[in-house]
Tab-separated table of C-alpha atoms in Angstrom:
chain	number	residue	atom	x	y	z
A	1	MET	CA	30.276	-69.674	13.647
A	2	THR	CA	32.748	-67.326	15.296
A	3	ALA	CA	34.092	-70.254	17.326
A	4	ALA	CA	35.003	-72.179	14.176
A	5	PRO	CA	38.650	-72.246	13.144
A	6	PRO	CA	39.422	-70.147	10.058
A	7	ASP	CA	39.786	-73.211	7.843
A	8	ARG	CA	36.351	-74.528	8.931
A	9	ILE	CA	34.192	-71.405	8.574
A	10	ALA	CA	32.614	-72.638	5.333
A	11	THR	CA	31.768	-75.987	6.949
A	12	ALA	CA	30.218	-74.250	9.965
A	13	GLY	CA	28.168	-72.011	7.678
A	14	SER	CA	26.962	-75.019	5.716
A	15	ILE	CA	25.888	-76.810	8.892
A	16	VAL	CA	23.983	-73.733	10.094
A	17	GLN	CA	22.194	-73.470	6.747
A	18	LEU	CA	21.391	-77.202	6.778
A	19	ALA	CA	19.866	-76.921	10.262
A	20	ARG	CA	17.854	-73.870	9.198
A	21	SER	CA	16.572	-75.621	6.067
A	22	LEU	CA	15.637	-78.754	8.005
A	23	GLY	CA	13.768	-76.627	10.540
A	24	PHE	CA	11.792	-74.857	7.836
A	25	ALA	CA	10.995	-78.167	6.134
A	26	MET	CA	10.320	-80.347	9.168
A	27	GLY	CA	8.525	-77.804	11.370
A	28	PRO	CA	5.304	-77.574	9.349
A	29	ALA	CA	5.435	-81.308	8.603
A	30	VAL	CA	5.632	-82.231	12.291
A	31	ALA	CA	2.899	-79.735	13.164
A	32	THR	CA	0.635	-81.184	10.458
A	33	VAL	CA	1.213	-84.746	11.638
A	34	ALA	CA	0.454	-83.760	15.245
A	35	TRP	CA	-2.700	-81.946	14.139
A	36	ALA	CA	-3.835	-84.934	12.072
A	37	LEU	CA	-3.118	-87.422	14.865
A	38	GLY	CA	-5.116	-85.303	17.286
A	39	GLY	CA	-8.235	-85.581	15.187
A	40	ARG	CA	-7.900	-82.257	13.322
A	41	ALA	CA	-9.664	-80.422	16.094
A	42	GLU	CA	-8.733	-78.674	19.326
A	43	ALA	CA	-6.805	-81.718	20.540
A	44	GLY	CA	-4.573	-81.640	17.466
A	45	THR	CA	-3.855	-77.970	18.013
A	46	ARG	CA	-2.903	-78.645	21.624
A	47	ILE	CA	-0.614	-81.510	20.608
A	48	GLY	CA	1.053	-79.357	17.938
A	49	LEU	CA	1.611	-76.500	20.378
A	50	GLY	CA	2.948	-78.945	22.955
A	51	ILE	CA	5.477	-80.318	20.482
A	52	ALA	CA	6.524	-76.784	19.551
A	53	ALA	CA	6.953	-75.890	23.231
A	54	LEU	CA	9.065	-79.001	23.840
A	55	ALA	CA	11.248	-78.195	20.820
A	56	ALA	CA	11.723	-74.612	22.041
A	57	PHE	CA	12.625	-75.839	25.529
A	58	ALA	CA	15.157	-78.305	24.081
A	59	ALA	CA	16.684	-75.493	22.010
A	60	VAL	CA	17.048	-73.304	25.111
A	61	LEU	CA	18.774	-76.136	26.966
A	62	LEU	CA	21.180	-76.680	24.086
A	63	LEU	CA	21.958	-72.971	23.834
A	64	ALA	CA	22.492	-72.617	27.591
A	65	ARG	CA	25.035	-75.412	27.924
A	66	PRO	CA	28.587	-74.337	28.709
A	67	ARG	CA	30.950	-74.142	25.783
A	68	PRO	CA	34.457	-75.574	25.857
A	69	ALA	CA	37.201	-73.016	26.194
A	70	ALA	CA	38.719	-71.972	22.894
A	71	PRO	CA	42.377	-72.895	22.507
A	72	LEU	CA	44.757	-70.000	22.713
A	73	VAL	CA	46.227	-69.196	19.349
A	74	PRO	CA	49.715	-67.760	19.575
A	75	SER	CA	49.851	-64.359	18.001
A	76	GLU	CA	52.454	-63.455	15.449
A	77	PRO	CA	55.512	-61.625	16.765
A	78	PRO	CA	55.435	-57.887	16.193
A	79	VAL	CA	57.106	-56.631	13.034
A	80	PRO	CA	60.232	-54.673	13.933
A	81	ALA	CA	60.102	-51.000	13.099
A	82	GLY	CA	62.340	-49.654	10.367
A	83	PRO	CA	65.162	-47.204	10.968
A	84	PRO	CA	64.138	-43.878	12.535
A	85	ILE	CA	63.295	-41.110	10.087
A	86	GLY	CA	64.938	-37.821	10.725
């Protein structure tokens, strides 16, 4: 979120929360489907763990990709000092 421009911070925060909510909702659902498709036994557990491992690996790849360079924002000119006191 720190890479978001100041006028887009709320949008970036909303997208992060949406991804987090989808992960919490879809994670157990996908694990349950994998377990059920595997016959609700050891095979289902292995399939569920395999899907979780693939998702974790995909997340690492996405996090490790290079980010585009942030554009340089010109800083404001310094405020001139007032008259000397003394």
